[in-house]
XYZ file of C-alpha atoms in Angstrom:
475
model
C -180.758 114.263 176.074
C -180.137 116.269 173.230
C -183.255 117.176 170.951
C -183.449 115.127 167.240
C -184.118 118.637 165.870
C -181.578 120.515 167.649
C -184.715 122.711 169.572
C -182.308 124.133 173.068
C -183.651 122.253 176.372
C -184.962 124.701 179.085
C -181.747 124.857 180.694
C -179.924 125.269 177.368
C -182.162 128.230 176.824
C -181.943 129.831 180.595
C -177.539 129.011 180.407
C -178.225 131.583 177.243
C -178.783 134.322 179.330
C -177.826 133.858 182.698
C -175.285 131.570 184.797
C -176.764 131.733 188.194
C -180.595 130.277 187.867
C -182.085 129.633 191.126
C -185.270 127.217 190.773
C -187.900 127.803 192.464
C -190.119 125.026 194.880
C -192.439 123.672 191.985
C -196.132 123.318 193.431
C -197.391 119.874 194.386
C -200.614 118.870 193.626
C -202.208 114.727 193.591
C -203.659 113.831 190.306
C -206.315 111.163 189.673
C -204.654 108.155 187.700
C -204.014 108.896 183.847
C -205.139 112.986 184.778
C -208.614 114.239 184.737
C -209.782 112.791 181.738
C -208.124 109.551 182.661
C -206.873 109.421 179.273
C -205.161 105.760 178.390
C -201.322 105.750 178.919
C -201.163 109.717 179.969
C -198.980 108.434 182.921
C -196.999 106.866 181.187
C -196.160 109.047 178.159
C -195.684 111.950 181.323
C -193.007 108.834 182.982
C -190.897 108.842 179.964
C -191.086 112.647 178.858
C -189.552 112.983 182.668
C -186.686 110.400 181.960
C -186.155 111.414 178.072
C -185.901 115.384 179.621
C -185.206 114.923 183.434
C -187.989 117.489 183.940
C -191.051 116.774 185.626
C -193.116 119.045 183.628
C -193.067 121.143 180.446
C -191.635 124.454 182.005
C -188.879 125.180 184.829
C -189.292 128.714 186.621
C -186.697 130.468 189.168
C -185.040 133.511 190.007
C -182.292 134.710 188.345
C -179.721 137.616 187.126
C -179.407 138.902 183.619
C -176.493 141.198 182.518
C -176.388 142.287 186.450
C -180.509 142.877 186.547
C -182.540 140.274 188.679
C -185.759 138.533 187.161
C -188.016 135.493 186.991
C -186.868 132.871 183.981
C -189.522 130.662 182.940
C -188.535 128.364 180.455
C -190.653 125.800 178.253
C -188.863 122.486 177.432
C -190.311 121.248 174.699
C -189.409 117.977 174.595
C -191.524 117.196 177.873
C -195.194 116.771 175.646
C -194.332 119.398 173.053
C -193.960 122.188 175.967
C -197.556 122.075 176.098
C -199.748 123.590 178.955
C -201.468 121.373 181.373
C -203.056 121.616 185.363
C -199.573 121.432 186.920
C -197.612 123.631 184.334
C -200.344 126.373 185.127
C -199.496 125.754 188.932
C -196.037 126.420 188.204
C -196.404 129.566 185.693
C -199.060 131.072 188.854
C -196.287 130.758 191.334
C -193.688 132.385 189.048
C -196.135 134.762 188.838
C -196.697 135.660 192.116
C -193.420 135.291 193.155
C -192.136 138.203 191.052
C -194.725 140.553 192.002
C -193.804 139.312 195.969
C -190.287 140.136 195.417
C -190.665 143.374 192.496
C -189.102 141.189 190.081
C -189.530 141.745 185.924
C -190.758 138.379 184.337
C -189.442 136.967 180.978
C -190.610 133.666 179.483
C -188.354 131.571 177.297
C -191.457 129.877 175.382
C -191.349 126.881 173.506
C -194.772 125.116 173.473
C -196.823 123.963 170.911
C -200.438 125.045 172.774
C -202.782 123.340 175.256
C -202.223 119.764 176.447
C -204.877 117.393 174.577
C -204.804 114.226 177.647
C -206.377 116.964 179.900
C -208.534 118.841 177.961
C -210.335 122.141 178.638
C -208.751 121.834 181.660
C -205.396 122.184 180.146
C -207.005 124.887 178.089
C -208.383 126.906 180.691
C -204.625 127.490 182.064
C -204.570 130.092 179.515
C -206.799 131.876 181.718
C -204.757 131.276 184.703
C -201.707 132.827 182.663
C -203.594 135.703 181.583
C -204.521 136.561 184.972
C -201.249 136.604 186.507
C -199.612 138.635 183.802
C -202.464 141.013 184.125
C -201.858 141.307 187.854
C -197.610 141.725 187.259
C -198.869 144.560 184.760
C -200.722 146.515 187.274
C -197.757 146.471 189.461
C -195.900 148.501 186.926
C -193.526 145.425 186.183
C -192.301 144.241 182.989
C -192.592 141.002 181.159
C -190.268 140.446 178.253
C -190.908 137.387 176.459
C -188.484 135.339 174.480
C -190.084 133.203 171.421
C -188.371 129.573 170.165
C -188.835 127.281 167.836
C -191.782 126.287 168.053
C -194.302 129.235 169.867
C -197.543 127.952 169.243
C -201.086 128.130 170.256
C -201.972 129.316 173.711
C -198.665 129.843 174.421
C -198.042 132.069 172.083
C -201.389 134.144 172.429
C -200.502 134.277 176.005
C -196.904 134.268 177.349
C -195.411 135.599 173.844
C -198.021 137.749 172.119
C -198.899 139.558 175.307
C -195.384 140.227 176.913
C -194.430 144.122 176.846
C -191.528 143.127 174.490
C -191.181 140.086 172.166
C -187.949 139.138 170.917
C -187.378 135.714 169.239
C -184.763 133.242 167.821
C -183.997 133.531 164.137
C -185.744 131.049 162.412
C -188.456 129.804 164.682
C -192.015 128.952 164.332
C -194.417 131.327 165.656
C -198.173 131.355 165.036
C -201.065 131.120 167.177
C -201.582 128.222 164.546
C -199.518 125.159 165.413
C -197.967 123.378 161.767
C -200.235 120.215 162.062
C -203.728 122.368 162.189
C -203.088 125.043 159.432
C -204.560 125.186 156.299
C -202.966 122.812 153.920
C -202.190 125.190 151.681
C -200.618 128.420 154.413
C -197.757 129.324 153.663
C -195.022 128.773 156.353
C -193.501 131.566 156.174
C -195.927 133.312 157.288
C -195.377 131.323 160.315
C -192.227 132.582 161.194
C -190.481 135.353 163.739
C -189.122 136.985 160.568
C -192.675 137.147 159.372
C -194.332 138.395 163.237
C -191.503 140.941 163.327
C -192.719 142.449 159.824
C -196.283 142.268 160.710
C -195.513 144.022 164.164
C -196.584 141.614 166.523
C -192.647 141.128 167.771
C -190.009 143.326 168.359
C -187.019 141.903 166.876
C -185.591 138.742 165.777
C -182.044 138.499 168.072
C -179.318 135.729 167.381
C -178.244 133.628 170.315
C -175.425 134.608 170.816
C -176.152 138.490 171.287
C -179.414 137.152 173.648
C -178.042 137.756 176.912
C -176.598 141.311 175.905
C -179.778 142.529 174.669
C -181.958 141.058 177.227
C -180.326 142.135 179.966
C -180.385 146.158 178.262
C -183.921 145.350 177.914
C -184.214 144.830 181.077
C -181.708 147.489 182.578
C -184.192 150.304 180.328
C -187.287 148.805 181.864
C -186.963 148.368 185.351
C -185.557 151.875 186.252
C -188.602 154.176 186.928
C -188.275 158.091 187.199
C -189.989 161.173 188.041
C -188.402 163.540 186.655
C -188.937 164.761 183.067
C -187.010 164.324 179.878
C -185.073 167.345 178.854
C -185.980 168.460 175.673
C -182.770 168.363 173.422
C -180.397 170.484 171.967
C -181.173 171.788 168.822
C -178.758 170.395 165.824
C -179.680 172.458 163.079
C -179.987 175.815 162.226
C -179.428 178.397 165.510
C -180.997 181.334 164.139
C -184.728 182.149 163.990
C -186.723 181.965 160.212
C -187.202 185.924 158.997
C -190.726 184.927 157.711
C -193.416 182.185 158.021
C -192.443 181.046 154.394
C -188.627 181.075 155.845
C -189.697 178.947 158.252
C -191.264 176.077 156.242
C -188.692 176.052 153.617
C -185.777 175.333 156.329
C -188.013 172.413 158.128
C -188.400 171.259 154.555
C -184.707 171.524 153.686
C -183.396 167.757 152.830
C -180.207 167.831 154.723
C -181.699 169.047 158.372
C -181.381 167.287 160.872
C -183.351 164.484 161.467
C -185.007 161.680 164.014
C -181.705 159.600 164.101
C -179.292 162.469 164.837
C -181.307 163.857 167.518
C -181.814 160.279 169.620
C -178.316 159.337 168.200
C -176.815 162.494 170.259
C -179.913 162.439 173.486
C -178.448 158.888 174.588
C -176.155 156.864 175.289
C -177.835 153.640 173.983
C -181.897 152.353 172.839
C -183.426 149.616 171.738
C -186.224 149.735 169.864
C -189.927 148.256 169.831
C -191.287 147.796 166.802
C -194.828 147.355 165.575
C -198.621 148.336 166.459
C -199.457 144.653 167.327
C -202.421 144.946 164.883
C -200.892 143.818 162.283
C -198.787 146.767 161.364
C -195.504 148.690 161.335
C -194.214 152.299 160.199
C -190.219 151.993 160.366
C -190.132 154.858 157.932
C -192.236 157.365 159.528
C -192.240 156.299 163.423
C -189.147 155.154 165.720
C -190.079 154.024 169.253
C -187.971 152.978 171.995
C -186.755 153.121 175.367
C -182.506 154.466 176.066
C -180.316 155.609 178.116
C -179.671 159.332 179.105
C -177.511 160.296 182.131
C -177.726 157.111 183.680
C -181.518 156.415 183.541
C -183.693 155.420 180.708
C -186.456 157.563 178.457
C -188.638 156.607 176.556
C -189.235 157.620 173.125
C -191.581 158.078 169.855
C -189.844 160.191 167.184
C -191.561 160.970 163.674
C -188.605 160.880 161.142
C -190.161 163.490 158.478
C -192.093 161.685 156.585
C -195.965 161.702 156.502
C -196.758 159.169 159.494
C -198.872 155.711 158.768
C -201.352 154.486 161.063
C -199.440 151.908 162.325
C -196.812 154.056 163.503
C -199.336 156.418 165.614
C -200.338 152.714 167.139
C -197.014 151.915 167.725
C -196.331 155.516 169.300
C -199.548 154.919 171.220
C -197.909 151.366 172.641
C -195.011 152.739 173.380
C -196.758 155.725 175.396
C -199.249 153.585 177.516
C -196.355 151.365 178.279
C -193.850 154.098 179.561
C -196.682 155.046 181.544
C -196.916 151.940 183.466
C -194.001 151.162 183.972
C -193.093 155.085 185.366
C -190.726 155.863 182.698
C -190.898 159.506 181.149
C -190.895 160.184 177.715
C -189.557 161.946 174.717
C -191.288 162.490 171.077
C -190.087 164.550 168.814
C -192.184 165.959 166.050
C -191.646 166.090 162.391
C -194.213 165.345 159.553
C -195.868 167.047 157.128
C -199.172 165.475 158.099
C -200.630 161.902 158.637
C -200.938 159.509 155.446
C -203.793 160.690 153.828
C -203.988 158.243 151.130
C -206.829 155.407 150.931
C -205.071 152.730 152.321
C -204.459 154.852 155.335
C -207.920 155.056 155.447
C -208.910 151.282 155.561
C -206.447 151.349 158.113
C -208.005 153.526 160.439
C -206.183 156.672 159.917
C -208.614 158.758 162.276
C -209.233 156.163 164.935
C -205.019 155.436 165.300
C -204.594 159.350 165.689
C -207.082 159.219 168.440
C -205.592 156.679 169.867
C -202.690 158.610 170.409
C -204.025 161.729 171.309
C -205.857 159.621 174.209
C -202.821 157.990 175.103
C -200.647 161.326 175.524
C -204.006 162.837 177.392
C -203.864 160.261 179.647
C -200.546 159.597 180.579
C -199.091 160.461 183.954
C -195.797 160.119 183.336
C -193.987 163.593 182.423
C -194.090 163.768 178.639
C -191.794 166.355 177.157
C -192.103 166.875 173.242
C -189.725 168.937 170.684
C -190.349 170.169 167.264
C -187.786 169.347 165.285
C -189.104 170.003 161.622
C -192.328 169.991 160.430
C -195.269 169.986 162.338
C -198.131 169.294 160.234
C -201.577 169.529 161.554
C -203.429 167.394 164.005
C -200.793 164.254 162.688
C -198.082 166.134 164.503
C -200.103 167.599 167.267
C -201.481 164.097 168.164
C -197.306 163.144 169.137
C -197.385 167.088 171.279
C -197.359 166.865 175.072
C -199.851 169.714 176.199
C -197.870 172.326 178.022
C -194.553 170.728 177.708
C -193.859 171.635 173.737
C -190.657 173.187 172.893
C -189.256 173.627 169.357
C -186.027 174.347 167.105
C -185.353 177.362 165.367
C -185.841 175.465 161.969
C -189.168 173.708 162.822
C -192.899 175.268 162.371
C -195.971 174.061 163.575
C -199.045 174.721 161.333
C -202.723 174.023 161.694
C -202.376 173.368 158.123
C -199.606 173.501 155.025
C -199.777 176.917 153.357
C -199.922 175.794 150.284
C -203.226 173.821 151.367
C -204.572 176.750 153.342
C -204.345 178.964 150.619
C -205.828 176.582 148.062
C -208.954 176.315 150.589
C -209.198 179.762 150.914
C -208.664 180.226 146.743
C -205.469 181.872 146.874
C -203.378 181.981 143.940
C -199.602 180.572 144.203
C -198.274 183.767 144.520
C -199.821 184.314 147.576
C -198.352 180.988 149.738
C -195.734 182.725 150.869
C -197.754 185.488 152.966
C -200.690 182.940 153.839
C -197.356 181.632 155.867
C -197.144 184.168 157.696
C -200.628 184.918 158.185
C -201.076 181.159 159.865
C -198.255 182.397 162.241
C -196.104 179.737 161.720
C -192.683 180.360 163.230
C -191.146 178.732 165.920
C -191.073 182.275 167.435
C -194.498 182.974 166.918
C -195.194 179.559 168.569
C -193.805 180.968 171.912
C -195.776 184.100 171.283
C -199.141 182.790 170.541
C -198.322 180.051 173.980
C -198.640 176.995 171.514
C -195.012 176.040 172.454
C -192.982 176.464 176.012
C -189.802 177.823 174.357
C -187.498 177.516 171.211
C -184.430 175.551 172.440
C -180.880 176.546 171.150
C -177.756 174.527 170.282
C -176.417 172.982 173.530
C -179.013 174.265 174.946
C -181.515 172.088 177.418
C -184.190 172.842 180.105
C -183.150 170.906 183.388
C -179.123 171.309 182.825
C -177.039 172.457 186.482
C -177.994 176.007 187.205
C -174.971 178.229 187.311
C -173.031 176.835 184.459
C -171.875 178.933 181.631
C -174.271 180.160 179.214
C -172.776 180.848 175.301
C -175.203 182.794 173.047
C -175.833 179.223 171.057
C -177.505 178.233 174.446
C -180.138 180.859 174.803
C -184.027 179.059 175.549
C -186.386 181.716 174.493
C -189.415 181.001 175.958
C -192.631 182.590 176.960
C -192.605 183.752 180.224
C -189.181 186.145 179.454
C -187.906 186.751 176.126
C -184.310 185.408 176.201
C -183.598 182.735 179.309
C -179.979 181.708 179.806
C -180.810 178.549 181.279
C -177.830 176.696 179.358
């Protein structure tokens, strides 16, 4: 039966993304008359939610394949008691659960729920726990869980199965909240309760119309489930091929409006991406972080690229996310460097400007997937050295890389104006220098990328200097 406010059923949501859903046995388990609480009528309001839906419970689970990639669907029908969470729905969520990690499968949940089922209690409410623990266990596995918000994602639910996928992406225009509409303060304002509004505040990904679900799903899950051992190339340097005369030479081309930027360099790296967005505190930086996962040579990288600008502390979170979860799931990754420092004003501050660049720094430290990082402008300070893989830097010949800005160093040190210019080169600033001094691996030329066939033919736009040998024809 159709729903009175046009919510999809279960199986209207799975037939959005796949045409070949295989349901899995559902656990059986013998309940005391009117459930553990014996609540008055709970029977019967479960008898006619199972004729009214023809489900008999609030989510179907089963195997399935999505734009060619094979996962677990588990989708909430709402109209069975709201979608909400009881004894037997957390019998069928564990066996999803453990099914996919049986059989290597990704997991994505198609939620619609509005929390914790009242006629059973904490009972019902300690099936959050259950949930928690299985996604915990698919994590450590190194499998993905993509989650899929409708209208409504509420309560448990939603601080579960949505908030604590890898990747959230949700129908345009549906409720999402931890708070459910019937418990909020009277005067919240709904819009706050919205994907729109979780997308903004970086607790989901992206909001994706219906009709492009099964497309971008199934990328999502192409990108995630392909590990690799190998490490990203560094790419081929789009801007200027010749190396800066001075240190001040070098700084004014990394400044220079029209160089290339983030965009054109993962615009020309791959193929396709998708991007995550958000620190899932709260925050985003789309103007001074893009992460994501795409497509090179036929398997997927992972990347966090500063765009130029000076980088908020939500987007060295969201770099940080992005990071940790490559690293799980055995992806490599690419970041490319280019700020001219970290925010430094005082609402980076109350945001915890030092403790997100940590967090980063950590996150890089730790990772042991191969992390390969290029300088592609400026690199200012600790806020660009935080996005730097140790060993495996490379740079363009219109980047630098500075402890500090020479026009900051020299002010420190009380140097007049006049003398900016050869406090650049003092600092030793070049991209050349860079090799020199061991900070970088090489400076990487037009066409030009480590890891390409050996034996192909080498153009002088495709020279790698590097360290260990002056000029290396390795294009």
């Amino acid at each position: 039966m159709a729903d009175p406010a046009g919510r999809l059923s279960a199986r209207e949501a799975v037939a959005l993304v796949t045409d070949d859903f295989s349901e899995l046995p559902a656990p059986t388990r013998t309940s005391a008359p009117d459930g553990p609480l014996a609540w008055p009528g709970y029977d019967a309001a479960r008898a006619r939610a199972a004729e009214r839906t023809g489900e008999q419970e609030s989510v179907i689970c089963g195997d399935a394949r999505v734009e060619g990639t094979r996962a677990v669907l588990i989708a909430f029908e709402f109209g069975f008691l709201g979608g909400s969470l009881g004894v037997r729905t957390g019998d069928r969520l564990e066996a999803a659960y453990a099914h996919a990690r049986e059989h290597r499968l990704p997991v994505v949940p198609l939620i619609a729920t509005g929390g914790s089922r009242m006629q059973e209690g904490m009972l019902a409410l300690t099936q959050l726990q259950r949930v928690a623990r299985a996604s915990a266990l698919l994590r450590e596995t190194g499998l993905p869980q993509i989650a899929v918000v409708r209208d409504p994602t509420t309560g448990g639910g939603w601080a579960t199965l949505g908030a604590g996928a890898d990747v959230v992406l949700a129908l345009p225009g549906a409720q999402v909240g931890f708070a459910g509409s019937r418990v909020r303060p009277a005067d919240a304002d709904p819009a706050a309760y919205t994907a729109e509004a979780q997308v903004a505040a970086g607790a989901a990904d992206a909001v994706v119309r219906p009709g492009e679900l099964r497309q971008t799903l199934g990328r999502w899950l192409r990108l995630l489930t392909r590990p690799s051992a190998a490490p990203a190339p560094p790419p081929a340097a789009l801007g200027a091929p010749d190396l800066p005369a001075t240190g001040w030479d070098a700084v004014r081309r990394a400044r220079a409006p029209h160089r290339p930027r983030a965009t054109a360099y993962l615009d020309a790296y791959f193929t396709h991406r998708v991007a995550i967005g958000g620190d899932r505190c709260g925050g985003t930086d789309p103007d001074g972080m893009l992460c994501g996962f795409g497509e090179r040579e036929g398997r997927t990288v992972a990347y966090a690229a500063q765009t130029g600008a000076a980088t908020r502390p939500a987007g060295y979170r969201t770099a940080a996310r992005l990071v940790r979860l490559a690293d799980r799931l055995g992806i490599p990754v690419l970041t490319l460097v280019d700020t001219p420092g970290a925010a430094n004003d005082a609402e980076a501050e109350r945001q915890g400007a030092g403790a997100a660049i940590a967090d980063l720094f950590g996150a890089v430290a730790a990772a042991r997937t191969p992390v390969t990082t290029l300088v592609v402008g400026e690199g200012g300070s600790g806020g660009a050295l935080a996005l730097a893989a140790p060993g495996n830097t490379w740079a363009t010949p219109d980047s630098y890389f500075s402890v500090i800005a020479p026009e900051l160093a020299a002010a420190i040190l009380k140097r007049s104006p006049a003398e900016v210019e050869a406090t650049a080169d003092r600092l030793r600033i070049r991209p050349q220098d860079l090799v020199e001094l061991g900070v970088v691996r090489g400076i990487v030329g037009a066409g030009a990328e480590s890891g390409v066939e050996q034996g192909s033919a080498c153009s002088p736009e495709q020279v790698i200097v590097t360290r260990e040998g002056g000029r290396d024809s390795r294009g």
